[in-house]
XYZ file of C-alpha atoms in Angstrom:
155
model
C -118.855 65.356 -85.334
C -119.045 61.914 -83.742
C -115.963 59.704 -83.968
C -118.024 56.813 -85.359
C -119.166 58.954 -88.283
C -115.602 60.045 -89.013
C -114.385 56.424 -88.949
C -117.254 55.299 -91.186
C -116.529 58.080 -93.692
C -112.810 57.228 -93.644
C -113.548 53.563 -94.345
C -116.045 54.342 -97.099
C -113.575 56.737 -98.736
C -110.804 54.153 -98.548
C -113.124 51.447 -99.894
C -114.224 53.605 -102.813
C -110.666 54.740 -103.653
C -109.102 51.275 -103.589
C -111.965 49.570 -105.421
C -111.986 52.308 -108.075
C -108.231 51.863 -108.506
C -108.637 48.081 -108.833
C -111.485 48.414 -111.329
C -109.541 50.949 -113.384
C -106.049 49.417 -113.415
C -106.416 45.810 -112.307
C -106.846 42.628 -114.226
C -109.764 40.234 -113.918
C -108.880 38.973 -110.383
C -108.519 42.528 -109.082
C -111.840 43.531 -110.594
C -113.549 40.528 -109.026
C -111.957 41.444 -105.691
C -113.161 45.041 -105.984
C -116.714 43.962 -106.793
C -116.708 41.485 -103.888
C -115.485 44.147 -101.458
C -118.057 46.671 -102.667
C -120.900 44.148 -102.690
C -120.002 42.773 -99.252
C -119.800 46.219 -97.669
C -122.962 47.454 -99.362
C -125.062 44.424 -98.462
C -123.780 44.428 -94.887
C -124.680 48.107 -94.559
C -128.159 47.484 -95.966
C -128.724 44.558 -93.591
C -127.537 46.582 -90.605
C -129.772 49.496 -91.530
C -132.769 47.218 -92.044
C -132.329 45.114 -88.892
C -131.082 46.724 -85.694
C -130.061 43.311 -84.343
C -127.562 42.899 -87.187
C -125.015 44.986 -85.261
C -124.632 42.149 -82.751
C -121.936 39.516 -83.288
C -122.873 36.550 -85.488
C -126.109 37.892 -86.931
C -127.026 35.216 -89.438
C -127.362 37.524 -92.478
C -124.040 39.273 -91.875
C -122.368 35.904 -91.257
C -123.738 34.579 -94.567
C -122.308 37.629 -96.351
C -118.931 37.079 -94.654
C -118.886 33.419 -95.706
C -119.709 34.467 -99.277
C -116.813 36.936 -99.310
C -114.499 34.239 -97.920
C -115.660 31.767 -100.581
C -114.965 34.156 -103.454
C -111.541 35.135 -102.106
C -110.678 31.465 -101.573
C -111.783 30.698 -105.119
C -109.595 33.552 -106.408
C -106.658 32.301 -104.346
C -106.903 28.813 -105.827
C -107.676 29.751 -109.440
C -105.448 32.742 -110.196
C -101.756 33.435 -110.381
C -102.085 36.375 -107.993
C -100.805 36.260 -104.429
C -103.028 38.927 -102.858
C -106.217 36.759 -102.765
C -104.441 34.404 -100.350
C -104.023 37.314 -97.946
C -107.553 38.588 -98.548
C -109.054 35.158 -97.865
C -106.998 34.931 -94.678
C -108.353 38.286 -93.522
C -111.906 37.207 -94.417
C -111.388 34.038 -92.392
C -110.174 36.143 -89.471
C -113.405 38.163 -89.729
C -115.411 34.967 -89.392
C -113.321 33.842 -86.419
C -113.971 37.201 -84.731
C -117.686 36.826 -85.476
C -117.807 33.334 -83.982
C -115.771 34.442 -80.969
C -118.157 37.342 -80.448
C -121.075 34.914 -80.504
C -119.352 32.494 -78.134
C -118.469 35.279 -75.679
C -121.751 37.162 -75.201
C -120.223 39.836 -72.957
C -117.872 41.004 -75.709
C -117.909 44.756 -76.062
C -119.371 45.812 -79.401
C -116.561 48.347 -79.835
C -113.938 45.588 -79.635
C -115.926 43.372 -81.976
C -116.434 46.044 -84.638
C -112.851 47.301 -84.300
C -111.580 43.800 -85.041
C -113.805 43.526 -88.077
C -112.681 46.946 -89.292
C -108.989 46.129 -88.954
C -109.304 43.017 -91.105
C -111.459 44.861 -93.646
C -108.724 47.484 -94.025
C -106.097 44.738 -94.370
C -108.107 42.991 -97.109
C -108.388 46.316 -98.952
C -104.650 46.854 -98.544
C -103.977 43.435 -100.071
C -106.185 44.336 -103.035
C -104.446 47.701 -103.455
C -100.971 46.166 -103.364
C -101.966 43.396 -105.759
C -103.367 45.949 -108.187
C -100.304 48.171 -107.863
C -97.919 45.270 -108.525
C -99.623 44.346 -111.795
C -97.397 45.784 -114.546
C -98.908 48.599 -116.597
C -97.830 46.815 -119.773
C -99.193 43.417 -118.688
C -100.168 41.049 -121.453
C -103.818 40.007 -121.793
C -102.874 36.614 -120.328
C -101.288 38.277 -117.296
C -104.364 40.455 -116.844
C -106.598 37.388 -117.004
C -104.506 35.786 -114.248
C -105.652 32.185 -114.674
C -103.442 29.295 -113.626
C -102.189 27.241 -116.573
C -104.077 24.051 -115.643
C -107.409 25.930 -115.874
C -106.760 27.565 -119.233
C -108.876 26.525 -122.157
C -106.983 24.453 -124.737
C -105.918 26.344 -127.830
């Protein structure tokens, strides 16, 4: 079996396991993070299967997806009490920096480019997994909601 297939299967298994864990045990921010990770990976895969040029650095559709993922993680980082979205948005920003660097340096090896993207994708999933794990099992509904106090609706 080809190494690329093994790595893809390992990532997809990790993605499914961590997102399932976050959807099952997490609060609202963790569930949003799981959906964003799943949606971003799925849409990127569809784009790359539909357009062979999407494997190259800074393909416009993949870059739009990456900016969308960054925007949602940034929104989570600024609107929730959780700490993990700060890390996830940092890793998403690093993905965009790698994409722009790959576009600026046209002789970049695709292996190096995709390895960099993969590393930060794993780190964003790890942040989501740790954030979900740290949420207490007996968390109150307010803790599960995870909103900052200044954005709460008045009672």
